[in-house]
PDB file of C-alpha atoms and ligand atoms in Angstrom:
ATOM      1  CA  MET A1022      -6.287   7.670  21.549  1.00  0.00           C
ATOM      2  CA  ARG A1023      -8.024   9.268  18.408  1.00  0.00           C
ATOM      3  CA  ARG A1024      -7.949   6.141  15.809  1.00  0.00           C
ATOM      4  CA  ILE A1025      -6.951   6.965  12.203  1.00  0.00           C
ATOM      5  CA  PRO A1026      -9.606   5.951   9.964  1.00  0.00           C
ATOM      6  CA  ILE A1027      -8.592   4.515   7.023  1.00  0.00           C
ATOM      7  CA  VAL A1028      -8.894   2.702   3.670  1.00  0.00           C
ATOM      8  CA  ILE A1029      -6.094   0.384   2.406  1.00  0.00           C
ATOM      9  CA  ASP A1030      -6.570   0.398  -1.264  1.00  0.00           C
ATOM     10  CA  THR A1031      -4.159  -2.754  -2.212  1.00  0.00           C
ATOM     11  CA  ASP A1032      -2.549  -5.472  -4.871  1.00  0.00           C
ATOM     12  CA  PRO A1033      -2.033  -8.383  -2.368  1.00  0.00           C
ATOM     13  CA  GLY A1034       0.955  -9.309  -2.416  1.00  0.00           C
ATOM     14  CA  ILE A1035       3.698 -10.437  -0.345  1.00  0.00           C
ATOM     15  CA  ASP A1036       4.804  -7.195   0.891  1.00  0.00           C
ATOM     16  CA  ASP A1037       1.071  -5.906   0.817  1.00  0.00           C
ATOM     17  CA  ALA A1038      -0.037  -8.910   3.232  1.00  0.00           C
ATOM     18  CA  ALA A1039       2.673  -7.935   5.787  1.00  0.00           C
ATOM     19  CA  ALA A1040       1.593  -4.042   5.560  1.00  0.00           C
ATOM     20  CA  LEU A1041      -2.325  -5.151   6.021  1.00  0.00           C
ATOM     21  CA  GLY A1042      -1.529  -7.697   9.060  1.00  0.00           C
ATOM     22  CA  LEU A1043       0.780  -5.095  10.942  1.00  0.00           C
ATOM     23  CA  ALA A1044      -2.332  -2.075  10.091  1.00  0.00           C
ATOM     24  CA  PHE A1045      -4.799  -4.554  11.304  1.00  0.00           C
ATOM     25  CA  TYR A1046      -3.315  -4.486  14.685  1.00  0.00           C
ATOM     26  CA  ARG A1047      -2.221  -1.006  15.039  1.00  0.00           C
ATOM     27  CA  ASP A1048      -4.092   0.844  17.923  1.00  0.00           C
ATOM     28  CA  GLU A1049      -3.867   4.487  16.271  1.00  0.00           C
ATOM     29  CA  LEU A1050      -5.518   2.656  13.365  1.00  0.00           C
ATOM     30  CA  ASP A1051      -9.192   1.909  12.200  1.00  0.00           C
ATOM     31  CA  VAL A1052      -9.420  -0.278   9.028  1.00  0.00           C
ATOM     32  CA  LYS A1053     -12.432   0.876   7.731  1.00  0.00           C
ATOM     33  CA  LEU A1054     -12.045  -0.690   4.452  1.00  0.00           C
ATOM     34  CA  ILE A1055      -9.679  -2.882   2.355  1.00  0.00           C
ATOM     35  CA  THR A1056      -9.861  -2.186  -1.358  1.00  0.00           C
ATOM     36  CA  THR A1057      -8.442  -4.441  -4.039  1.00  0.00           C
ATOM     37  CA  VAL A1058      -6.578  -3.276  -7.048  1.00  0.00           C
ATOM     38  CA  SER A1059      -5.135  -5.068 -10.152  1.00  0.00           C
ATOM     39  CA  GLY A1060      -1.140  -5.219 -10.394  1.00  0.00           C
ATOM     40  CA  ASN A1061       1.122  -7.729  -8.941  1.00  0.00           C
ATOM     41  CA  VAL A1062      -1.314 -10.478  -9.811  1.00  0.00           C
ATOM     42  CA  ASP A1063      -4.835 -10.658 -11.566  1.00  0.00           C
ATOM     43  CA  ILE A1064      -7.475  -9.128  -9.845  1.00  0.00           C
ATOM     44  CA  HIS A1065      -9.084 -12.355  -8.784  1.00  0.00           C
ATOM     45  CA  ASN A1066      -6.097 -13.526  -6.996  1.00  0.00           C
ATOM     46  CA  ILE A1067      -5.358  -9.928  -5.155  1.00  0.00           C
ATOM     47  CA  THR A1068      -8.854 -10.077  -4.166  1.00  0.00           C
ATOM     48  CA  ARG A1069      -9.013 -13.602  -3.250  1.00  0.00           C
ATOM     49  CA  ASN A1070      -5.944 -13.176  -0.904  1.00  0.00           C
ATOM     50  CA  ALA A1071      -7.124  -9.886   0.842  1.00  0.00           C
ATOM     51  CA  LEU A1072     -10.193 -11.957   1.951  1.00  0.00           C
ATOM     52  CA  LYS A1073      -7.842 -14.623   2.411  1.00  0.00           C
ATOM     53  CA  LEU A1074      -5.757 -12.038   4.978  1.00  0.00           C
ATOM     54  CA  VAL A1075      -8.876 -11.160   6.823  1.00  0.00           C
ATOM     55  CA  THR A1076      -9.945 -14.414   7.453  1.00  0.00           C
ATOM     56  CA  PHE A1077      -6.215 -15.266   8.685  1.00  0.00           C
ATOM     57  CA  PHE A1078      -5.945 -12.369  10.684  1.00  0.00           C
ATOM     58  CA  ASP A1079      -9.881 -13.030  11.681  1.00  0.00           C
ATOM     59  CA  LYS A1080     -10.833  -9.569  11.208  1.00  0.00           C
ATOM     60  CA  ASP A1081     -14.391  -8.469  10.682  1.00  0.00           C
ATOM     61  CA  ILE A1082     -13.327  -5.718   7.351  1.00  0.00           C
ATOM     62  CA  PRO A1083     -15.177  -5.381   4.516  1.00  0.00           C
ATOM     63  CA  VAL A1084     -13.247  -5.976   1.264  1.00  0.00           C
ATOM     64  CA  ALA A1085     -14.392  -4.497  -2.013  1.00  0.00           C
ATOM     65  CA  LYS A1086     -13.063  -5.836  -5.848  1.00  0.00           C
ATOM     66  CA  GLY A1087     -11.527  -2.881  -7.916  1.00  0.00           C
ATOM     67  CA  MET A1088     -10.536  -1.838 -11.136  1.00  0.00           C
ATOM     68  CA  GLU A1089      -9.267  -5.204 -12.812  1.00  0.00           C
ATOM     69  CA  THR A1090      -6.807  -3.039 -15.505  1.00  0.00           C
ATOM     70  CA  PRO A1091      -5.051   0.037 -15.782  1.00  0.00           C
ATOM     71  CA  LEU A1092      -6.933   2.865 -16.943  1.00  0.00           C
ATOM     72  CA  LEU A1093      -5.152   3.439 -20.037  1.00  0.00           C
ATOM     73  CA  ASN A1094      -2.499   0.960 -20.105  1.00  0.00           C
ATOM     74  CA  PRO A1095      -3.114  -2.945 -21.020  1.00  0.00           C
ATOM     75  CA  ALA A1096      -3.350  -5.247 -18.255  1.00  0.00           C
ATOM     76  CA  LEU A1097      -0.877  -6.013 -15.865  1.00  0.00           C
ATOM     77  CA  GLY A1098       1.047  -8.006 -13.474  1.00  0.00           C
ATOM     78  CA  ASN A1099       4.451  -9.243 -12.804  1.00  0.00           C
ATOM     79  CA  LYS A1100       5.731 -12.396 -11.060  1.00  0.00           C
ATOM     80  CA  VAL A1101       7.894 -10.979  -8.501  1.00  0.00           C
ATOM     81  CA  HIS A1102       4.824 -11.930  -5.976  1.00  0.00           C
ATOM     82  CA  GLY A1103       4.311 -15.316  -7.722  1.00  0.00           C
ATOM     83  CA  GLU A1104       1.242 -17.029  -9.630  1.00  0.00           C
ATOM     84  CA  THR A1105      -1.402 -16.522  -7.037  1.00  0.00           C
ATOM     85  CA  GLY A1106       0.571 -13.601  -4.992  1.00  0.00           C
ATOM     86  CA  MET A1107       0.615 -15.017  -2.013  1.00  0.00           C
ATOM     87  CA  ASP A1108       2.543 -18.397  -2.622  1.00  0.00           C
ATOM     88  CA  GLY A1109       4.052 -20.306   0.323  1.00  0.00           C
ATOM     89  CA  TYR A1110       1.583 -20.343   2.972  1.00  0.00           C
ATOM     90  CA  ASN A1111      -1.834 -23.000   3.178  1.00  0.00           C
ATOM     91  CA  PHE A1112      -4.200 -20.183   3.918  1.00  0.00           C
ATOM     92  CA  PRO A1113      -7.219 -21.049   5.252  1.00  0.00           C
ATOM     93  CA  GLU A1114     -10.446 -20.816   2.950  1.00  0.00           C
ATOM     94  CA  PRO A1115     -11.680 -17.054   3.099  1.00  0.00           C
ATOM     95  CA  ALA A1116     -14.747 -17.449   5.238  1.00  0.00           C
ATOM     96  CA  ARG A1117     -15.919 -13.688   3.915  1.00  0.00           C
ATOM     97  CA  THR A1118     -17.120 -12.968   0.364  1.00  0.00           C
ATOM     98  CA  ILE A1119     -16.381  -9.186  -1.063  1.00  0.00           C
ATOM     99  CA  LEU A1120     -18.813  -6.536  -0.603  1.00  0.00           C
ATOM    100  CA  LYS A1121     -21.715  -6.183  -4.082  1.00  0.00           C
ATOM    101  CA  GLU A1122     -20.268  -2.405  -4.417  1.00  0.00           C
ATOM    102  CA  HIS A1123     -17.173  -2.002  -6.765  1.00  0.00           C
ATOM    103  CA  ALA A1124     -14.118  -0.953  -4.333  1.00  0.00           C
ATOM    104  CA  VAL A1125     -14.848   2.680  -6.030  1.00  0.00           C
ATOM    105  CA  GLU A1126     -18.605   2.587  -4.877  1.00  0.00           C
ATOM    106  CA  ALA A1127     -17.586   1.307  -1.441  1.00  0.00           C
ATOM    107  CA  THR A1128     -15.247   3.460  -0.807  1.00  0.00           C
ATOM    108  CA  ARG A1129     -17.806   6.655  -2.124  1.00  0.00           C
ATOM    109  CA  SER A1130     -20.276   5.409   0.451  1.00  0.00           C
ATOM    110  CA  LEU A1131     -17.824   5.488   3.100  1.00  0.00           C
ATOM    111  CA  LEU A1132     -16.429   8.879   2.388  1.00  0.00           C
ATOM    112  CA  GLU A1133     -20.107  10.411   1.861  1.00  0.00           C
ATOM    113  CA  GLU A1134     -21.596   8.790   5.438  1.00  0.00           C
ATOM    114  CA  SER A1135     -18.436   9.383   7.474  1.00  0.00           C
ATOM    115  CA  GLU A1136     -18.189  11.835   9.651  1.00  0.00           C
ATOM    116  CA  GLU A1137     -14.739  13.081  10.064  1.00  0.00           C
ATOM    117  CA  LYS A1138     -12.040  12.300   7.107  1.00  0.00           C
ATOM    118  CA  ILE A1139     -10.671   9.420   6.172  1.00  0.00           C
ATOM    119  CA  THR A1140      -6.964   8.699   5.389  1.00  0.00           C
ATOM    120  CA  LEU A1141      -6.783   6.629   1.640  1.00  0.00           C
ATOM    121  CA  VAL A1142      -3.552   4.473   1.899  1.00  0.00           C
ATOM    122  CA  PRO A1143      -2.879   3.179  -2.019  1.00  0.00           C
ATOM    123  CA  VAL A1144      -0.272   0.844  -1.277  1.00  0.00           C
ATOM    124  CA  GLY A1145      -0.700  -0.574  -4.932  1.00  0.00           C
ATOM    125  CA  PRO A1146      -1.294   1.346  -8.649  1.00  0.00           C
ATOM    126  CA  LEU A1147      -3.212   4.101  -8.251  1.00  0.00           C
ATOM    127  CA  THR A1148      -6.480   3.269 -10.633  1.00  0.00           C
ATOM    128  CA  ASN A1149      -8.919   3.186  -7.897  1.00  0.00           C
ATOM    129  CA  ILE A1150      -8.272   6.181  -6.178  1.00  0.00           C
ATOM    130  CA  ALA A1151      -7.879   7.883  -9.763  1.00  0.00           C
ATOM    131  CA  ALA A1152     -10.997   6.572 -10.405  1.00  0.00           C
ATOM    132  CA  LEU A1153     -12.502   7.714  -7.340  1.00  0.00           C
ATOM    133  CA  LEU A1154     -11.291  11.500  -8.021  1.00  0.00           C
ATOM    134  CA  LEU A1155     -12.939  11.256 -11.799  1.00  0.00           C
ATOM    135  CA  MET A1156     -16.152   9.972 -10.992  1.00  0.00           C
ATOM    136  CA  TYR A1157     -16.920  12.070  -7.150  1.00  0.00           C
ATOM    137  CA  PRO A1158     -14.396  15.433  -7.234  1.00  0.00           C
ATOM    138  CA  GLN A1159     -16.320  16.522  -4.761  1.00  0.00           C
ATOM    139  CA  LEU A1160     -15.195  14.133  -2.287  1.00  0.00           C
ATOM    140  CA  LYS A1161     -12.058  15.295  -1.853  1.00  0.00           C
ATOM    141  CA  ASP A1162     -13.553  16.839   1.034  1.00  0.00           C
ATOM    142  CA  LYS A1163     -13.543  13.992   2.613  1.00  0.00           C
ATOM    143  CA  ILE A1164     -10.162  12.994   2.370  1.00  0.00           C
ATOM    144  CA  GLU A1165      -7.875  13.860   4.796  1.00  0.00           C
ATOM    145  CA  ARG A1166      -4.792  13.268   2.485  1.00  0.00           C
ATOM    146  CA  VAL A1167      -3.020  10.411   1.109  1.00  0.00           C
ATOM    147  CA  VAL A1168      -0.788   8.123   2.440  1.00  0.00           C
ATOM    148  CA  LEU A1169       1.102   6.030  -0.606  1.00  0.00           C
ATOM    149  CA  MET A1170       3.377   3.782  -1.091  1.00  0.00           C
ATOM    150  CA  GLY A1171       4.856   4.409  -4.921  1.00  0.00           C
ATOM    151  CA  GLY A1172       7.180   6.246  -6.720  1.00  0.00           C
ATOM    152  CA  SER A1173      10.948   7.146  -6.205  1.00  0.00           C
ATOM    153  CA  LEU A1174      13.167  10.208  -6.463  1.00  0.00           C
ATOM    154  CA  SER A1175      16.409   8.259  -6.687  1.00  0.00           C
ATOM    155  CA  GLY A1176      15.522   5.152  -9.082  1.00  0.00           C
ATOM    156  CA  GLY A1177      13.080   2.874 -10.092  1.00  0.00           C
ATOM    157  CA  ASN A1178      12.581  -1.050  -9.521  1.00  0.00           C
ATOM    158  CA  VAL A1179      10.821  -1.999 -12.598  1.00  0.00           C
ATOM    159  CA  ASN A1180      13.644   0.130 -14.848  1.00  0.00           C
ATOM    160  CA  GLY A1181      15.830   2.950 -14.224  1.00  0.00           C
ATOM    161  CA  ALA A1182      13.400   5.057 -13.710  1.00  0.00           C
ATOM    162  CA  ALA A1183      10.511   4.128 -12.714  1.00  0.00           C
ATOM    163  CA  GLU A1184       9.016   1.891  -9.365  1.00  0.00           C
ATOM    164  CA  PHE A1185       6.388  -0.645 -10.191  1.00  0.00           C
ATOM    165  CA  ASN A1186       3.311   1.200  -8.588  1.00  0.00           C
ATOM    166  CA  ILE A1187       3.379   3.821 -10.729  1.00  0.00           C
ATOM    167  CA  TRP A1188       4.415   2.479 -13.377  1.00  0.00           C
ATOM    168  CA  ALA A1189       1.572   0.087 -13.426  1.00  0.00           C
ATOM    169  CA  ASP A1190      -0.974   2.816 -14.142  1.00  0.00           C
ATOM    170  CA  PRO A1191       0.913   5.896 -14.812  1.00  0.00           C
ATOM    171  CA  HIS A1192      -2.424   7.772 -15.728  1.00  0.00           C
ATOM    172  CA  ALA A1193      -3.906   6.862 -12.803  1.00  0.00           C
ATOM    173  CA  ALA A1194      -0.873   8.513 -11.090  1.00  0.00           C
ATOM    174  CA  LYS A1195      -0.752  11.614 -12.983  1.00  0.00           C
ATOM    175  CA  ILE A1196      -4.475  11.818 -11.486  1.00  0.00           C
ATOM    176  CA  VAL A1197      -3.744  11.634  -7.781  1.00  0.00           C
ATOM    177  CA  PHE A1198      -0.392  13.960  -8.071  1.00  0.00           C
ATOM    178  CA  GLU A1199      -2.124  16.404  -9.754  1.00  0.00           C
ATOM    179  CA  SER A1200      -5.035  16.427  -7.460  1.00  0.00           C
ATOM    180  CA  GLY A1201      -4.451  19.061  -5.019  1.00  0.00           C
ATOM    181  CA  LEU A1202      -4.943  16.666  -2.155  1.00  0.00           C
ATOM    182  CA  ASP A1203      -2.248  16.414   0.636  1.00  0.00           C
ATOM    183  CA  ILE A1204      -0.079  13.963  -0.386  1.00  0.00           C
ATOM    184  CA  VAL A1205       2.547  11.944   1.105  1.00  0.00           C
ATOM    185  CA  MET A1206       4.740   9.484  -0.978  1.00  0.00           C
ATOM    186  CA  ILE A1207       6.852   6.535   0.810  1.00  0.00           C
ATOM    187  CA  GLY A1208       8.554   5.688  -2.323  1.00  0.00           C
ATOM    188  CA  LEU A1209      11.082   2.990  -3.020  1.00  0.00           C
ATOM    189  CA  ASP A1210      14.183   5.935  -1.839  1.00  0.00           C
ATOM    190  CA  VAL A1211      12.890   4.675   2.275  1.00  0.00           C
ATOM    191  CA  THR A1212      11.569   1.289   1.071  1.00  0.00           C
ATOM    192  CA  LEU A1213      14.326  -0.341  -0.482  1.00  0.00           C
ATOM    193  CA  LYS A1214      16.289  -0.122   3.272  1.00  0.00           C
ATOM    194  CA  ALA A1215      13.483  -0.979   5.191  1.00  0.00           C
ATOM    195  CA  ARG A1216      14.052  -4.676   5.413  1.00  0.00           C
ATOM    196  CA  ILE A1217      12.703  -7.572   7.273  1.00  0.00           C
ATOM    197  CA  GLY A1218      14.132 -10.995   7.158  1.00  0.00           C
ATOM    198  CA  GLU A1219      14.767 -14.178   9.591  1.00  0.00           C
ATOM    199  CA  ASP A1220      16.491 -12.603  12.108  1.00  0.00           C
ATOM    200  CA  VAL A1221      13.220 -10.420  12.674  1.00  0.00           C
ATOM    201  CA  LEU A1222      10.861 -12.992  12.119  1.00  0.00           C
ATOM    202  CA  SER A1223      12.317 -15.248  14.519  1.00  0.00           C
ATOM    203  CA  LYS A1224      12.396 -12.961  17.323  1.00  0.00           C
ATOM    204  CA  SER A1225       8.563 -13.660  17.552  1.00  0.00           C
ATOM    205  CA  PRO A1226       7.820 -17.053  16.831  1.00  0.00           C
ATOM    206  CA  ASN A1227       3.816 -17.170  16.583  1.00  0.00           C
ATOM    207  CA  LYS A1228       1.715 -18.036  13.417  1.00  0.00           C
ATOM    208  CA  SER A1229       1.818 -14.300  11.775  1.00  0.00           C
ATOM    209  CA  ALA A1230       6.083 -14.873  11.576  1.00  0.00           C
ATOM    210  CA  GLU A1231       5.486 -18.126  10.200  1.00  0.00           C
ATOM    211  CA  MET A1232       2.973 -16.979   7.846  1.00  0.00           C
ATOM    212  CA  PHE A1233       5.311 -14.051   7.223  1.00  0.00           C
ATOM    213  CA  ASP A1234       8.567 -16.803   6.724  1.00  0.00           C
ATOM    214  CA  ALA A1235       6.614 -18.630   4.386  1.00  0.00           C
ATOM    215  CA  ILE A1236       5.667 -15.738   1.898  1.00  0.00           C
ATOM    216  CA  PHE A1237       8.540 -13.607   2.003  1.00  0.00           C
ATOM    217  CA  ARG A1238      10.637 -16.964   0.720  1.00  0.00           C
ATOM    218  CA  ASN A1239       8.484 -16.664  -2.087  1.00  0.00           C
ATOM    219  CA  TYR A1240       9.315 -13.081  -3.245  1.00  0.00           C
ATOM    220  CA  ARG A1241      12.316 -12.110  -5.053  1.00  0.00           C
ATOM    221  CA  ASP A1242      12.386  -8.473  -3.608  1.00  0.00           C
ATOM    222  CA  GLY A1243      15.276  -9.660  -1.228  1.00  0.00           C
ATOM    223  CA  ASP A1244      16.030 -13.143   0.895  1.00  0.00           C
ATOM    224  CA  MET A1245      15.592 -13.922   3.889  1.00  0.00           C
ATOM    225  CA  GLU A1246      19.168 -13.270   5.258  1.00  0.00           C
ATOM    226  CA  GLN A1247      19.209  -9.405   3.914  1.00  0.00           C
ATOM    227  CA  GLY A1248      15.591  -8.808   4.247  1.00  0.00           C
ATOM    228  CA  VAL A1249      12.565  -8.793   1.543  1.00  0.00           C
ATOM    229  CA  ALA A1250      11.825  -4.878   0.796  1.00  0.00           C
ATOM    230  CA  MET A1251       9.303  -4.581   3.466  1.00  0.00           C
ATOM    231  CA  HIS A1252       7.933  -1.683   0.911  1.00  0.00           C
ATOM    232  CA  ASP A1253       4.110  -1.299   2.050  1.00  0.00           C
ATOM    233  CA  SER A1254       4.513  -1.833   5.216  1.00  0.00           C
ATOM    234  CA  CYS A1255       6.091   2.159   5.215  1.00  0.00           C
ATOM    235  CA  ALA A1256       3.325   3.206   4.655  1.00  0.00           C
ATOM    236  CA  ILE A1257       1.360   2.119   7.717  1.00  0.00           C
ATOM    237  CA  ALA A1258       4.949   2.851   9.782  1.00  0.00           C
ATOM    238  CA  TYR A1259       4.774   6.492   8.571  1.00  0.00           C
ATOM    239  CA  LEU A1260       1.171   7.079   9.829  1.00  0.00           C
ATOM    240  CA  THR A1261       1.620   5.435  13.639  1.00  0.00           C
ATOM    241  CA  ASN A1262       5.090   7.014  13.483  1.00  0.00           C
ATOM    242  CA  PRO A1263       6.718   9.582  11.527  1.00  0.00           C
ATOM    243  CA  GLU A1264       8.866  10.450  13.453  1.00  0.00           C
ATOM    244  CA  MET A1265      11.008   7.071  12.109  1.00  0.00           C
ATOM    245  CA  PHE A1266      11.321   9.090   8.548  1.00  0.00           C
ATOM    246  CA  THR A1267      12.858  11.910   7.244  1.00  0.00           C
ATOM    247  CA  VAL A1268       9.577  14.214   4.360  1.00  0.00           C
ATOM    248  CA  GLU A1269      10.389  17.356   2.614  1.00  0.00           C
ATOM    249  CA  PRO A1270       7.881  19.225   0.227  1.00  0.00           C
ATOM    250  CA  ARG A1271       8.718  18.188  -3.664  1.00  0.00           C
ATOM    251  CA  HIS A1272       7.122  19.188  -6.798  1.00  0.00           C
ATOM    252  CA  VAL A1273       6.761  16.184  -8.881  1.00  0.00           C
ATOM    253  CA  LYS A1274       5.603  14.981 -11.431  1.00  0.00           C
ATOM    254  CA  VAL A1275       4.415  11.741 -13.123  1.00  0.00           C
ATOM    255  CA  VAL A1276       6.136  10.494 -16.813  1.00  0.00           C
ATOM    256  CA  THR A1277       3.509   8.838 -18.524  1.00  0.00           C
ATOM    257  CA  GLU A1278       5.285   8.719 -22.189  1.00  0.00           C
ATOM    258  CA  GLY A1279       7.516   6.927 -23.656  1.00  0.00           C
ATOM    259  CA  PRO A1280      10.563   4.662 -21.929  1.00  0.00           C
ATOM    260  CA  ALA A1281      10.717   6.629 -18.582  1.00  0.00           C
ATOM    261  CA  SER A1282       6.966   5.960 -18.488  1.00  0.00           C
ATOM    262  CA  GLY A1283       6.445   5.946 -14.671  1.00  0.00           C
ATOM    263  CA  MET A1284       8.620   7.839 -13.793  1.00  0.00           C
ATOM    264  CA  THR A1285       8.085  10.412 -10.337  1.00  0.00           C
ATOM    265  CA  MET A1286      10.363  13.527 -11.737  1.00  0.00           C
ATOM    266  CA  GLU A1287      11.559  15.819  -8.927  1.00  0.00           C
ATOM    267  CA  VAL A1288      11.012  19.662 -10.633  1.00  0.00           C
ATOM    268  CA  PHE A1289      13.411  22.051  -9.475  1.00  0.00           C
ATOM    269  CA  ARG A1290      12.275  25.513 -10.510  1.00  0.00           C
ATOM    270  CA  ASN A1291       9.052  27.624 -10.940  1.00  0.00           C
ATOM    271  CA  GLU A1292       6.536  25.065  -9.449  1.00  0.00           C
ATOM    272  CA  GLU A1293       5.017  24.573  -6.041  1.00  0.00           C
ATOM    273  CA  PRO A1294       5.219  21.226  -3.975  1.00  0.00           C
ATOM    274  CA  ASN A1295       2.817  19.033  -4.615  1.00  0.00           C
ATOM    275  CA  VAL A1296       4.079  15.863  -2.426  1.00  0.00           C
ATOM    276  CA  HIS A1297       5.450  15.322   0.739  1.00  0.00           C
ATOM    277  CA  VAL A1298       8.379  13.285  -0.460  1.00  0.00           C
ATOM    278  CA  ALA A1299       9.394  10.759   2.253  1.00  0.00           C
ATOM    279  CA  VAL A1300      13.524  10.850   1.701  1.00  0.00           C
ATOM    280  CA  GLY A1301      14.969   9.392   5.124  1.00  0.00           C
ATOM    281  CA  ILE A1302      13.899   6.677   7.573  1.00  0.00           C
ATOM    282  CA  ASP A1303      15.618   5.504  10.576  1.00  0.00           C
ATOM    283  CA  VAL A1304      15.944   1.503   9.648  1.00  0.00           C
ATOM    284  CA  GLU A1305      16.579  -0.111  13.450  1.00  0.00           C
ATOM    285  CA  ALA A1306      13.232   1.856  14.474  1.00  0.00           C
ATOM    286  CA  PHE A1307      11.057   0.496  11.541  1.00  0.00           C
ATOM    287  CA  LYS A1308      12.781  -2.984  12.331  1.00  0.00           C
ATOM    288  CA  GLU A1309      11.849  -2.585  16.507  1.00  0.00           C
ATOM    289  CA  TRP A1310       8.170  -1.371  15.163  1.00  0.00           C
ATOM    290  CA  PHE A1311       7.524  -4.000  12.954  1.00  0.00           C
ATOM    291  CA  LEU A1312       8.860  -6.524  15.463  1.00  0.00           C
ATOM    292  CA  GLY A1313       6.949  -4.778  17.869  1.00  0.00           C
ATOM    293  CA  THR A1314       3.938  -5.155  15.752  1.00  0.00           C
ATOM    294  CA  LEU A1315       4.174  -8.994  14.865  1.00  0.00           C
ATOM    295  CA  ALA A1316       4.575  -9.501  18.391  1.00  0.00           C
ATOM    296  CA  LYS A1317       1.134  -8.590  18.746  1.00  0.00           C
ATOM    297  CA  MET A1318      -0.129 -10.278  16.033  1.00  0.00           C
ATOM    298  CA  VAL A1319      -1.952 -13.917  16.397  1.00  0.00           C
TER     299      VAL A1319
HETATM  300  O1  RIB B1556       7.303  -1.600  -6.024  1.00  0.00           O
HETATM  301  C1  RIB B1556       7.139  -1.560  -4.787  1.00  0.00           C
HETATM  302  C2  RIB B1556       5.898  -2.159  -4.738  1.00  0.00           C
HETATM  303  O2  RIB B1556       4.993  -2.949  -5.949  1.00  0.00           O
HETATM  304  C3  RIB B1556       4.787  -2.689  -3.429  1.00  0.00           C
HETATM  305  O3  RIB B1556       3.701  -1.897  -3.314  1.00  0.00           O
HETATM  306  C4  RIB B1556       4.772  -3.992  -3.969  1.00  0.00           C
HETATM  307  O4  RIB B1556       3.482  -4.711  -3.429  1.00  0.00           O
HETATM  308  C5  RIB B1556       3.771  -4.006  -5.428  1.00  0.00           C
HETATM  309  O5  RIB B1556       2.787  -3.992  -5.722  1.00  0.00           O
HETATM  310 CA1   CA B1557       1.031  -3.498  -2.912  1.00  0.00          CA
END
């Protein structure tokens, strides 16, 4: 099987942790690099969490620290993911250190050296991706596509309009959405339906399920009875099993100013589509996919 080479740009983050773990155990994917970006909590905790995860799963995947603040907006952060971003489980101390290169430089090197195009999988604010495109526009030719978790055509989660990843850095998102790259937007339209709780985790009694159960209980984006929203895992699931999703070409603009800043607004007339938007998900297939992958994990 040809494995898809990917970079996961992430802000772990409770649902990021699930997405990273699942990606590590999918034979379809070759995770070349993990880059961290400020988002759910501060970049220090986020980067430490990424190191904790590659240590927990014992994966020799490089981690590079990225942008500490949004391009223009002031530093953000929320407490939906708790104090450290992965509270609730006693992770072993990271056995690895980060690359000396900044996330953007590490991604640049990878793109330049790779013989095949690389798929970028941002599941946090788009600050690193935007910085890469601004600094090295010539490298667009080495990017296969961008499969991102973010946005929504059916209302936000930060407010009525904006989804967190876009809201956290709308200027970065605008740059990415207007880049001309092949973009797949996995937004709240589908991710809010992709809920995993104790009904699924209890079916795979391994260390990974135990860890997920512990950190999911600290996630304010749901509860263990109804399930917590596996936003970021949907981007991974799309990569390995796109048939689980209904995707449509749409023209989407990113609002960068005013009370609706961070909204991914669909434009209906006189605009060519610029994004493939996931508008539907087979929820049962997603849960089976999640459980099937979880069963392979430590
Ligand atoms: O809105 C959901 C997104 O915001 C997810 O990526 C979650 O990890 C948070 O970053
Ligand atoms: Ca995230």
